[in-house]
Coordinates of C-alpha atoms in Angstrom, one line a residue:
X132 CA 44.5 -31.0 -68.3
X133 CA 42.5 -28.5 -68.2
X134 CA 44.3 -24.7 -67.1
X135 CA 43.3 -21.2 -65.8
X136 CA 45.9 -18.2 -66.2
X137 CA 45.0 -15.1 -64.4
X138 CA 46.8 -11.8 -65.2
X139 CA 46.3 -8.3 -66.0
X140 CA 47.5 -8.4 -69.6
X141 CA 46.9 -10.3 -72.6
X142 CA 48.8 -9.7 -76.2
X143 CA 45.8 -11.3 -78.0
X144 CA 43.5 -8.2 -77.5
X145 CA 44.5 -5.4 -79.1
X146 CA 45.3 -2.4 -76.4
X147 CA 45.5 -4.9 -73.6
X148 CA 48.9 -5.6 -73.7
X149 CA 51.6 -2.9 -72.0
X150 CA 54.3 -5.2 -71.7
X151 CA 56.4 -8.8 -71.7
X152 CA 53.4 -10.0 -69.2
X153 CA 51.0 -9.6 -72.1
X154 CA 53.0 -11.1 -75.1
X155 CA 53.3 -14.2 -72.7
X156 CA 49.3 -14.1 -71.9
X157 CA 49.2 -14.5 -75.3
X158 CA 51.4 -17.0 -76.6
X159 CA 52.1 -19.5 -73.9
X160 CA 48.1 -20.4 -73.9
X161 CA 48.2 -21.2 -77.7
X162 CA 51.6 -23.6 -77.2
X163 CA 49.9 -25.2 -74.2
X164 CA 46.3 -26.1 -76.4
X165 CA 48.6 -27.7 -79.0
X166 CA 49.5 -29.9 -76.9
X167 CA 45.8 -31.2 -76.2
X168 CA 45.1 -29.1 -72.8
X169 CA 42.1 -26.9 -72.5
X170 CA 43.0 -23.0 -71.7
X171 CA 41.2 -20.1 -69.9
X172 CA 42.3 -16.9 -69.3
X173 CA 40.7 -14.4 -67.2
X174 CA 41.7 -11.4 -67.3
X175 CA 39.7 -7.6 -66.3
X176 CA 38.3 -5.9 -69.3
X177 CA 38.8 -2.2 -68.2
X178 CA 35.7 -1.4 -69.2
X179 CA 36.4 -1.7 -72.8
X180 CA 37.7 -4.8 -74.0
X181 CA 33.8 -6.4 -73.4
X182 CA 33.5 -4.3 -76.7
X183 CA 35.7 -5.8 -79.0
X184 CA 34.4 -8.4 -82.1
X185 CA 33.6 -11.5 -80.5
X186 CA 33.2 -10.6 -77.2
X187 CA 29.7 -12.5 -76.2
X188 CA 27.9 -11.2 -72.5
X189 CA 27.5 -14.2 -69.9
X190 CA 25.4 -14.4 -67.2
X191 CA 26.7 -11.2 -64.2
X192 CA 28.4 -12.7 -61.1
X193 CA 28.2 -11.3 -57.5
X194 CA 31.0 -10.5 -55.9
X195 CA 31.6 -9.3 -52.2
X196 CA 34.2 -6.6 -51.8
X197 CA 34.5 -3.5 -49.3
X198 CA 31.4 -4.6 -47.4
X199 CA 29.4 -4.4 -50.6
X200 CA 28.2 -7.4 -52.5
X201 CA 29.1 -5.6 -56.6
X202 CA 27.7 -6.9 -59.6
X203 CA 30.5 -7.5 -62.1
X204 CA 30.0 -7.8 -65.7
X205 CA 31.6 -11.0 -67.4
X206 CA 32.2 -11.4 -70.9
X207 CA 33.9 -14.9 -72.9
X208 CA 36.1 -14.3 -76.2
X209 CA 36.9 -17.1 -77.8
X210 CA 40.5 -16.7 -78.9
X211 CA 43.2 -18.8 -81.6
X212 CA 44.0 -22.1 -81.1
X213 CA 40.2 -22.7 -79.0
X214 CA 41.6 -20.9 -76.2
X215 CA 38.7 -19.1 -74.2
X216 CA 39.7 -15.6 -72.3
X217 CA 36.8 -14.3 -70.0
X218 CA 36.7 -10.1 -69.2
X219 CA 35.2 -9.3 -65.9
X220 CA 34.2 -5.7 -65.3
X221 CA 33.4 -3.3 -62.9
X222 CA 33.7 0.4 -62.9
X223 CA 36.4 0.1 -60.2
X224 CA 38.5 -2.2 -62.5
X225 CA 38.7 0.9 -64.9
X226 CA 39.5 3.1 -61.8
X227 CA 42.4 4.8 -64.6
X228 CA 39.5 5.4 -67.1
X229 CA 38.6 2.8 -70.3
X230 CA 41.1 0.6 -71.3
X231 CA 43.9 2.0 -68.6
X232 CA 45.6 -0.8 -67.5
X233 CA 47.8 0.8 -65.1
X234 CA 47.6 3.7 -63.1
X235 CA 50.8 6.1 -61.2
X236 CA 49.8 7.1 -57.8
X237 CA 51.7 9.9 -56.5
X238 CA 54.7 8.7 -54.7
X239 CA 53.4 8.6 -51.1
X240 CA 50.7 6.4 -52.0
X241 CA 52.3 3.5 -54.8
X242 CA 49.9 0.8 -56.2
X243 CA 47.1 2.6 -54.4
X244 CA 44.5 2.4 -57.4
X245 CA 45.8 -0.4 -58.9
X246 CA 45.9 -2.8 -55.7
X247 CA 42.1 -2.0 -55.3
X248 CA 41.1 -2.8 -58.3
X249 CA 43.0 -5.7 -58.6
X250 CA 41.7 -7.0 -55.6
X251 CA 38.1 -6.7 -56.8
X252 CA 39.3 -8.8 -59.7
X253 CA 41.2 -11.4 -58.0
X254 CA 37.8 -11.6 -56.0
X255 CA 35.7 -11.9 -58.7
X256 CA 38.0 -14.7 -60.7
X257 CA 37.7 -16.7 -57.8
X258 CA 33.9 -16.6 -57.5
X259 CA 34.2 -17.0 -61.5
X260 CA 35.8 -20.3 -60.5
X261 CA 34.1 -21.6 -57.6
X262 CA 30.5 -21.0 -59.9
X263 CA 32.2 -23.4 -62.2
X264 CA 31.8 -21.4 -65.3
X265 CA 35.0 -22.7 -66.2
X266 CA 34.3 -26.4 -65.3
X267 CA 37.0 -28.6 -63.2
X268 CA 40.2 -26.7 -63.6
X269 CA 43.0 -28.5 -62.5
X270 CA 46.1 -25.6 -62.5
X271 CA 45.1 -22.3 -61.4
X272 CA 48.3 -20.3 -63.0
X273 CA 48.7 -16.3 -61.6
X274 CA 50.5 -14.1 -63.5
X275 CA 53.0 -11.1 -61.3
X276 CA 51.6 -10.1 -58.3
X277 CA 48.0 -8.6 -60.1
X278 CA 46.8 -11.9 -59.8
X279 CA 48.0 -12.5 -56.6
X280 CA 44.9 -12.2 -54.8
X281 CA 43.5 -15.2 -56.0
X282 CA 46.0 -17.1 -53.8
X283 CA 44.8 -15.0 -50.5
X284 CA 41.7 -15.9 -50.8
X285 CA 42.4 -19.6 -52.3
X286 CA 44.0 -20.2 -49.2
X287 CA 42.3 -17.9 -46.1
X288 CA 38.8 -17.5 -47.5
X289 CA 36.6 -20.2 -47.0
X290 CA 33.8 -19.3 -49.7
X291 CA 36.9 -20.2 -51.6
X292 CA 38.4 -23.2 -49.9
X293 CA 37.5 -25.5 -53.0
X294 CA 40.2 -23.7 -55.5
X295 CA 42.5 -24.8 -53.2
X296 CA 42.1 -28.7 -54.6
X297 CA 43.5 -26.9 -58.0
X298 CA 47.2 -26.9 -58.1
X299 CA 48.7 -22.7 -57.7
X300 CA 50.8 -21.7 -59.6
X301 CA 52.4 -18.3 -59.9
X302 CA 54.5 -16.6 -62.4
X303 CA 56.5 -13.7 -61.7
X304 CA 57.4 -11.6 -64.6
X305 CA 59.0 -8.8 -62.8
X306 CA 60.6 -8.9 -58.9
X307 CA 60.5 -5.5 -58.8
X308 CA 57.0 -4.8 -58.9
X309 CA 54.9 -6.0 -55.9
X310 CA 52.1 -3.6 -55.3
X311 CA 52.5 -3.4 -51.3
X312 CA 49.7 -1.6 -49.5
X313 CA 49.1 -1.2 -46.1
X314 CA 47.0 -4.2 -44.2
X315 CA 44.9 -1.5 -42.2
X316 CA 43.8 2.0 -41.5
X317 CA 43.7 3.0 -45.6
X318 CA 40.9 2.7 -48.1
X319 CA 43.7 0.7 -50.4
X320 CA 43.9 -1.7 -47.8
X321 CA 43.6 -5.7 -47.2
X322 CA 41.5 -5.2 -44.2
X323 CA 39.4 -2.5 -46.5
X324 CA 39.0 -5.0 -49.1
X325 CA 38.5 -7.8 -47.3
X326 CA 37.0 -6.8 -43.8
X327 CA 36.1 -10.1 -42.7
X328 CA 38.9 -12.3 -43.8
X329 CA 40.9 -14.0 -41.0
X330 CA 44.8 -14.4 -43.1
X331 CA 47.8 -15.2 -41.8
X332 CA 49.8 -12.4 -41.7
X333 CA 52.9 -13.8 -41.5
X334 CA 53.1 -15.5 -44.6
X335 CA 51.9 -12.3 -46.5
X336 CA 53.4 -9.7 -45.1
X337 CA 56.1 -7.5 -46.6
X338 CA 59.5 -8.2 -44.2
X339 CA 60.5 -4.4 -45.0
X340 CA 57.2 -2.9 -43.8
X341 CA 55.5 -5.2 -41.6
X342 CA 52.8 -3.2 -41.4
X343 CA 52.1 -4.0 -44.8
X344 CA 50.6 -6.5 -47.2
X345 CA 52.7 -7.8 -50.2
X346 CA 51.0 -9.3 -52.7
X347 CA 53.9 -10.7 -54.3
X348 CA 55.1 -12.1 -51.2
X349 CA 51.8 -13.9 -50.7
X350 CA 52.1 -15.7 -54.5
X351 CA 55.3 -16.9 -53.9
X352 CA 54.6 -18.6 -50.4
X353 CA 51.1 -19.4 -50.7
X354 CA 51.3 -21.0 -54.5
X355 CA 52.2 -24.6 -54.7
X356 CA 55.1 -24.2 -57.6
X357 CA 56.8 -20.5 -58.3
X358 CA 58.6 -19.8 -61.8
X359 CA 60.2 -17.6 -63.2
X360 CA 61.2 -16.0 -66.9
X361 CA 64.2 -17.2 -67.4
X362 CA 66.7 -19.3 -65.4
X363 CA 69.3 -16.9 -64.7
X364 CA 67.5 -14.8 -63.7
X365 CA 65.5 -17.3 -61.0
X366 CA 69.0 -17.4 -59.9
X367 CA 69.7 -13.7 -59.4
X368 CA 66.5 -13.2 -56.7
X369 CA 67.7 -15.9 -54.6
X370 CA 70.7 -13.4 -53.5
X371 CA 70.5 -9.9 -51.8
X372 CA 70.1 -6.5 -53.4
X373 CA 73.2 -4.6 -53.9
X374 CA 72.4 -1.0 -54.6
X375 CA 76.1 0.2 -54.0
X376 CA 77.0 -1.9 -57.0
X377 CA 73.7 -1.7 -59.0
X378 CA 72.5 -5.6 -58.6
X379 CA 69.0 -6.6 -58.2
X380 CA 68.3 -9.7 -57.0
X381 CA 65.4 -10.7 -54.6
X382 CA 64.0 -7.4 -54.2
X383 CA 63.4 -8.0 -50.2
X384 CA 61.9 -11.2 -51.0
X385 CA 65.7 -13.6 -51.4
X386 CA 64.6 -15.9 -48.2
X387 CA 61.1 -16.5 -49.8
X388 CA 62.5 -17.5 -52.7
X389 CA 65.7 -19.6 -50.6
X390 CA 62.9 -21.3 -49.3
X391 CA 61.0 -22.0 -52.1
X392 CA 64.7 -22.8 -54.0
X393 CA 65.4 -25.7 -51.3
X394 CA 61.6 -26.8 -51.4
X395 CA 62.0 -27.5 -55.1
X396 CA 58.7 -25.3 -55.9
X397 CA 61.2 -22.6 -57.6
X398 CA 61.7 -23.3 -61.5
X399 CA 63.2 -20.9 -64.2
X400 CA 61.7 -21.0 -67.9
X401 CA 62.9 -19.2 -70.5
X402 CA 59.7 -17.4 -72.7
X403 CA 59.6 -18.4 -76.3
X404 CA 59.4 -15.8 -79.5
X405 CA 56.7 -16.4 -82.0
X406 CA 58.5 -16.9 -85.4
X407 CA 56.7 -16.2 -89.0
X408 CA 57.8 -16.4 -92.5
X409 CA 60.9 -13.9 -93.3
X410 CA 59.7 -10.8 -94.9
X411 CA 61.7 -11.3 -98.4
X412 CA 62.0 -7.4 -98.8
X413 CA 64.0 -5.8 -96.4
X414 CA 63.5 -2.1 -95.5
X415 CA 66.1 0.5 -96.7
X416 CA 67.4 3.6 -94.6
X417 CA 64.9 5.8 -96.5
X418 CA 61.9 3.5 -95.5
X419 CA 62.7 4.3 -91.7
X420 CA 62.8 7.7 -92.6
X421 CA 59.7 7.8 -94.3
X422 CA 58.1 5.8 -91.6
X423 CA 59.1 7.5 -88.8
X424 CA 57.9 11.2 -89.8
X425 CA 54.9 10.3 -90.6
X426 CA 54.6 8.0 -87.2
X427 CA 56.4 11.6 -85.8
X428 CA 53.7 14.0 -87.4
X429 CA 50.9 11.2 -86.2
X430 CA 52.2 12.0 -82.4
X431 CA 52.1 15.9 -82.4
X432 CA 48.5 15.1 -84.1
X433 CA 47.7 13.5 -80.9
X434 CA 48.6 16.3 -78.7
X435 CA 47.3 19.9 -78.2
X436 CA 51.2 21.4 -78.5
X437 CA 54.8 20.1 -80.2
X438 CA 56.7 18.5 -78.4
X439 CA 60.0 19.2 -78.0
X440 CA 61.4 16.0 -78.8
X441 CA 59.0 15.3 -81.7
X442 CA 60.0 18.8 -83.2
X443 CA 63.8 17.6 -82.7
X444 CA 63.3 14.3 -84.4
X445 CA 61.4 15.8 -87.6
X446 CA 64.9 18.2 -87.6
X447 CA 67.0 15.3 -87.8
X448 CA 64.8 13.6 -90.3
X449 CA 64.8 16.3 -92.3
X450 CA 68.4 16.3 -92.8
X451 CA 69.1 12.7 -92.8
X452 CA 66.5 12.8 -95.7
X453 CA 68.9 14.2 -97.8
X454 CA 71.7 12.2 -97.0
X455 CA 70.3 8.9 -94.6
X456 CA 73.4 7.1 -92.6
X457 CA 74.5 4.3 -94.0
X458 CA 74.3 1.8 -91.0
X459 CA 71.7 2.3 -88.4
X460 CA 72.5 1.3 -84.5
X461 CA 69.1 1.0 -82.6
X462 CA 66.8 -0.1 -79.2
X463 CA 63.8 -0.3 -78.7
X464 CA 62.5 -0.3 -74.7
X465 CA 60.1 1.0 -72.5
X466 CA 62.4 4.2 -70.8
X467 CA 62.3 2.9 -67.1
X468 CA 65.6 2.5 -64.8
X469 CA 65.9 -0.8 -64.7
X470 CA 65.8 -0.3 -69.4
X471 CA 68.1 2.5 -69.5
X472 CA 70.1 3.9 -66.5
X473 CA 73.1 2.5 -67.7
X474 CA 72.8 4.9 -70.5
X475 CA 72.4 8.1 -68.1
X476 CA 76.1 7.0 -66.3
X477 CA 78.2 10.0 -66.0
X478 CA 82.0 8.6 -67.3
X479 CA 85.1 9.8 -66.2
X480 CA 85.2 11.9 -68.6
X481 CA 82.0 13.9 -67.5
X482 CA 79.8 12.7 -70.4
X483 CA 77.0 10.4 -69.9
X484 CA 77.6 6.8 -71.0
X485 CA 75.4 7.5 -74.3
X486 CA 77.2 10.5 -75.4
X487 CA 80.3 8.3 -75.0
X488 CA 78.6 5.9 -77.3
X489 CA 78.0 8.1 -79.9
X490 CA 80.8 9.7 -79.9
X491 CA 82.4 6.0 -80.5
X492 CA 80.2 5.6 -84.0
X493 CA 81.5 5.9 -87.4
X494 CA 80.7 8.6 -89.6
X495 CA 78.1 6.9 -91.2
X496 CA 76.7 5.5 -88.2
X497 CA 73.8 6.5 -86.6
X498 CA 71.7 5.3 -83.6
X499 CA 67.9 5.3 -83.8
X500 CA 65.9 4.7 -80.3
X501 CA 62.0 3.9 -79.9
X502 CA 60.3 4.0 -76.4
X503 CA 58.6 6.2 -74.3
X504 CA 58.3 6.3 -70.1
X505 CA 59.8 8.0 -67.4
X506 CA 59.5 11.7 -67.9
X507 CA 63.2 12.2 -66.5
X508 CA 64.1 9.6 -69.1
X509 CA 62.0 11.2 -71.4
X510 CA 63.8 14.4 -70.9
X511 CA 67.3 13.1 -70.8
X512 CA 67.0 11.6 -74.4
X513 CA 65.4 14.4 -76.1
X514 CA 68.7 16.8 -74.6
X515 CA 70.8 14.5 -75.8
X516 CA 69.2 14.4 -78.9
X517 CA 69.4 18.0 -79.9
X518 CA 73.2 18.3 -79.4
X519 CA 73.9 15.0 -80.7
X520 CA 73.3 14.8 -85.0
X521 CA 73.8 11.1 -84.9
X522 CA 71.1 10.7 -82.6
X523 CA 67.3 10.1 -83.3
X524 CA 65.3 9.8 -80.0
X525 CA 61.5 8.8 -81.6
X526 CA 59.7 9.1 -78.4
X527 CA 56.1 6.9 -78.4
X528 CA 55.9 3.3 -79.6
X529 CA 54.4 2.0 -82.9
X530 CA 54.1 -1.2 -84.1
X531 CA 54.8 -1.3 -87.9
X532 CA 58.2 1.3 -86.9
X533 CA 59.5 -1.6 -84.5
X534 CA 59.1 -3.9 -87.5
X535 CA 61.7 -2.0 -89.5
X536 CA 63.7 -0.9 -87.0
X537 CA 64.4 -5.0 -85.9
X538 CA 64.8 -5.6 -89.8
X539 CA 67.1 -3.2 -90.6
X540 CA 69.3 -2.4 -87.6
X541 CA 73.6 -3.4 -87.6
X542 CA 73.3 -3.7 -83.8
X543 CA 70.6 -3.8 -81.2
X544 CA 71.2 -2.4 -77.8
X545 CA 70.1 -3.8 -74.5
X546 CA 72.2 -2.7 -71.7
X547 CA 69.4 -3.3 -69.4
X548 CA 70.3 -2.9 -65.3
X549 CA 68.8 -6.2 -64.8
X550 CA 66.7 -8.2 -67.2
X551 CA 63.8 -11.4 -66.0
X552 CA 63.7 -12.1 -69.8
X553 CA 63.5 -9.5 -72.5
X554 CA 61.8 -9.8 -75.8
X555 CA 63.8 -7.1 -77.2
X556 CA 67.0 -9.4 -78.1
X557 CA 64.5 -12.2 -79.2
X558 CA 63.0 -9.9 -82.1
X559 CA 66.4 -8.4 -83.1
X560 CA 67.8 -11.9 -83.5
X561 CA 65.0 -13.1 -85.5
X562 CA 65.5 -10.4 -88.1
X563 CA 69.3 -11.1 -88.2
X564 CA 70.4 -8.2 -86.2
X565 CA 73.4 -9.3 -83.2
X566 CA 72.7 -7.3 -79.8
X567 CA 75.2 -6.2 -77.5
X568 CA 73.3 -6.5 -73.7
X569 CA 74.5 -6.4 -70.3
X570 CA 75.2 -10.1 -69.3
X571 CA 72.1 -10.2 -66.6
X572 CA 69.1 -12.7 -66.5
X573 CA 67.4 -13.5 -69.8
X574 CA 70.1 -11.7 -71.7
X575 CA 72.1 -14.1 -70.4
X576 CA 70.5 -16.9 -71.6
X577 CA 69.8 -16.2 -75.2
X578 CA 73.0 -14.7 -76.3
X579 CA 75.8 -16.5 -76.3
X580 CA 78.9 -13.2 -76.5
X581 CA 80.6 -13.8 -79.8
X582 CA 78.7 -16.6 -81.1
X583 CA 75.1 -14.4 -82.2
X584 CA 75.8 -10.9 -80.3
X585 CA 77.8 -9.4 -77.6
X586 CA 77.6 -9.4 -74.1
X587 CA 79.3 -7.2 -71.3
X588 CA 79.2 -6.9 -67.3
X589 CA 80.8 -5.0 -64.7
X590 CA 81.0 -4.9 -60.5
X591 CA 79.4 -1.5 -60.7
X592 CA 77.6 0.9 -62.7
X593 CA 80.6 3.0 -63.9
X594 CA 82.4 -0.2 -64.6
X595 CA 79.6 -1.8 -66.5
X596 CA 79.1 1.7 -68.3
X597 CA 83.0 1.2 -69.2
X598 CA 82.5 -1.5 -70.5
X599 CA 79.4 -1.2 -72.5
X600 CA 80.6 1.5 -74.5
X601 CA 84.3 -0.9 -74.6
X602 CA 82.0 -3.4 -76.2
X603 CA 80.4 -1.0 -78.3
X604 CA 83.8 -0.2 -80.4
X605 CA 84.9 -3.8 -80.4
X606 CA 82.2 -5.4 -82.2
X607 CA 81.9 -2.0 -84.7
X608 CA 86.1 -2.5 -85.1
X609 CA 85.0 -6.3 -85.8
X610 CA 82.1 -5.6 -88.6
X611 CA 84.5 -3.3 -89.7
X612 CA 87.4 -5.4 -90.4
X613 CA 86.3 -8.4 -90.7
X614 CA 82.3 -8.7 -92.8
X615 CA 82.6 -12.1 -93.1
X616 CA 82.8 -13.2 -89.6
X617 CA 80.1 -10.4 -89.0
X618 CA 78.0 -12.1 -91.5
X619 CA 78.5 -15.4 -90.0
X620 CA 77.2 -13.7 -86.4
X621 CA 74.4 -12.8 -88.4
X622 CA 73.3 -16.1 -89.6
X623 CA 74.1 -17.6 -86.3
X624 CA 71.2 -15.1 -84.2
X625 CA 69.0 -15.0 -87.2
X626 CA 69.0 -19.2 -86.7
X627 CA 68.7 -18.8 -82.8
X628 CA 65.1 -20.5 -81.9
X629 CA 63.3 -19.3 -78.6
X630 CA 60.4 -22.1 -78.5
X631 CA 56.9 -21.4 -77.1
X632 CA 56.7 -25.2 -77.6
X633 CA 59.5 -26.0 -75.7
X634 CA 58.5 -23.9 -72.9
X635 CA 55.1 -24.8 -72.8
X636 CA 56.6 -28.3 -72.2
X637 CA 58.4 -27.3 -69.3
X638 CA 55.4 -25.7 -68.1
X639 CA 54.0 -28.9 -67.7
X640 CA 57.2 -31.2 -66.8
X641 CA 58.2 -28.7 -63.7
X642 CA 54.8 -26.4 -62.6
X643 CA 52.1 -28.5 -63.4
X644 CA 52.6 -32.3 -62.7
X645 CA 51.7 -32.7 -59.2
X646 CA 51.7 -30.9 -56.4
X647 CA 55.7 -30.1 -54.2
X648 CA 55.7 -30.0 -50.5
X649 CA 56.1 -27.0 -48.9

């Protein structure tokens, strides 16, 4: 069989990866070549990823977008396992300068830059497609609603009736993003785009603004099979949003997905976790230490002043240097609400719910957290940090610091608000390390609550924020008191196995073996 993926993202190239998406750009390709089916990806190459080793220039393509006919640049990397990715480029696609994948738009004008440029690019894949560079694909798989374009035009565009004989597919990595624009009257438009494309606007249109185009929306009801992350959590966006009580479910789009439920084109796999040899020397305290100043000092290199929170964190190193707790509580996330509101929960006690949590650590204790996002997040953290001398906020990401941090931690910490897989919980497990996580989609369905790690829930935010930090003392009570049922938790997450095999076979079982009705 012979499969295209489309998405914004891919793990495989250094710097294009943000998130999730990208890690499963770049694994699920590899499981699906071994067994015996031929993989593209196409992805934009942000007017730098032409550039990296490998990379070989192919013949320009024309592509017609805002009443212009654009050249765009392709390039074809040949990638591990024989999987081919192609890079098409266009100064629009890098629209957020080289290499930016996403851009923020000020809040009256969301997914303005990014919506334009994808659209180029889901333009461009499809003329990529219909030129046959890519030969006789039989699955055409989108990735979130980036790639969403290509079903538009695969179904309303007539230069691009013929993809529609290749069986859609779409993937959705995160409900909650859906890059809605208006269909008229603004330069990030579908009728500014497209001008000459005759849709169907009620199978694309956003049921909370009518006036506008959601991308998302389009995927789900256009595609011929829709699939989500994890099962859980394709059963969670088949109910309503309940803000009052902090669920997230179908983000507007629950009767789309109903319908897609009772249509059977609606399928939940669970991502897989690649899995290496064990490093045989585990870090110590004082390797974190030493890791993280120097990943610290690397930061406020990188920057024309000192941050606060950097200057804050080389304090606490400092002094932990001379005496470095003895058991290290740690997360590692991207700071966004749906990763970490739970954490800014005021209690009844007038602390926030992660003030509660440290003040709930033993002496030797100490809780180390690695992300960077939200400035309000951001901000949050590094207060919290400088009042709080159990507390190391490292704010920036680095690769080789998440290593040790996943190897060395007692107790990972994922209280995310709701969760389509997570990643997180599958690299602390691998290490060894149990996670306590709020019981929601993908958390759900990797950790089984007193078996490999912990699990909590809750009817509201303050109740789940109860609980968490509830949670929080009885498993530390438990490693406490009893190290050899703790050990045996250990072994039982560190043998946990989350299989890109496995799901690559799914893949093919329930999204690619014929076309559903509907």
């Amino acid at each position: 069989m012979k499969i295209c993926m489309i998405a914004a993202e891919n793990g495989s190239i250094p710097g294009a990866k943000v998130g999730g998406l990208g890690d499963v750009v770049r694994d699920i390709p590899q499981a699906l070549a071994e067994l015996g089916h031929e993989i593209d990806v196409v992805m934009p190459g942000y007017q730098r990823f032409a550039g990296v080793t490998g990379a070989e220039p192919q013949q320009p393509l024309k592509s017609r977008f805002r009443e212009e006919l654009l050249e765009v640049e392709v390039s074809r990397l040949e990638l591990a396992g024989g999987v081919r990715c192609w890079l098409l480029d266009h100064p629009y696609i890098a629209a957020g300068g080289p290499g930016r994948i996403y851009c923020d738009d000020p809040p009256g004008r969301p997914f303005a830059t990014d919506a334009s440029k994808f659209a180029l690019f889901g333009a461009a894949a499809c003329q990529l497609l219909v030129e046959g560079r890519l030969g006789d694909v039989d699955v055409i798989h989108l990735h979130d609603w980036h790639a969403a374009f290509v079903a538009m035009l695969a179904r309303f565009d007539p230069r691009y009736e013929s993809l529609g004989y290749a069986r859609l597919v779409a993937s959705i990595h995160n409900l909650a993003m859906q890059g809605i624009r208006p269909f008229a009257d603004d330069e990030s438009s579908l009728e500014a785009w497209f001008p000459e494309l005759e849709y169907k606007r009620k199978a694309i249109a956003d049921p909370r603004y009518p006036d506008c185009f959601n991308p998302m929306r389009a995927a789900i009801n256009l595609c011929d099979k829709v699939h989500t992350v994890s099962p859980t959590y394709a059963r969670e966006i088949r109910k309503s949003n309940q803000p009052e009580i902090g669920f997230h479910g179908g983000e507007g789009l629950e009767r789309d997905l109903q319908r897609a439920h009772r249509a059977s084109k609606l399928s939940g796999i669970l991502n897989g976790c690649e899995y290496g040899e064990p490093d045989l020397a585990l870090p110590s305290g004082e390797d974190l230490i030493d890791a993280a100043h120097k990943q610290v000092f690397h930061w406020i290199g990188d920057g024309p002043q000192v941050d606060s929170s950097h200057f804050i964190a080389l304090e606490r190193l400092a002094r932990w240097r001379e005496r470095p707790p003895g058991h290290w509580i740690t997360s590692i996330s991207r700071l966004t609400p749906q990763k970490t509101a739970l954490f800014q929960v005021t209690m009844e006690d007038g602390n926030s719910c992660l003030e509660n949590i440290l003040a709930a650590l033993p002496q030797d204790h100490a809780f180390v957290m690695l992300g960077s996002g939200d400035a309000e997040i951001e901000d949050f953290l590094t207060r919290v940090a400088a009042r709080s001398d159990n507390f190391l906020f490292l704010k920036g990401y680095s690769e080789p610091l998440s290593r040790i941090i996943y190897a060395l931690g007692a107790l990972f910490l994922m209280p995310s608000s709701f969760e389509p897989c997570g990643i997180g919980q599958m690299l602390a497990m691998r290490t060894g390390q149990p996670c306590l996580a709020h019981r929601v989609g993908g958390l759900k369905d990797t950790i089984e609550n007193d078996v490999d790690g912990f699990t909590f829930t809750g009817r509201d935010p303050a109740r789940q924020s109860e609980a968490f930090v509830r949670r929080l003392r009885q498993a530390l009570s438990l490693k406490r008191r009893s190290p050899q049922r703790w050990a045996e938790i250990r072994r039982s997450c560190a043998a946990r196995r989350f299989s890109w095999t496995e799901s690559a076979q799914q893949y093919c079982e329930q999204l690619y073996g014929g076309r559903s009705a509907g």
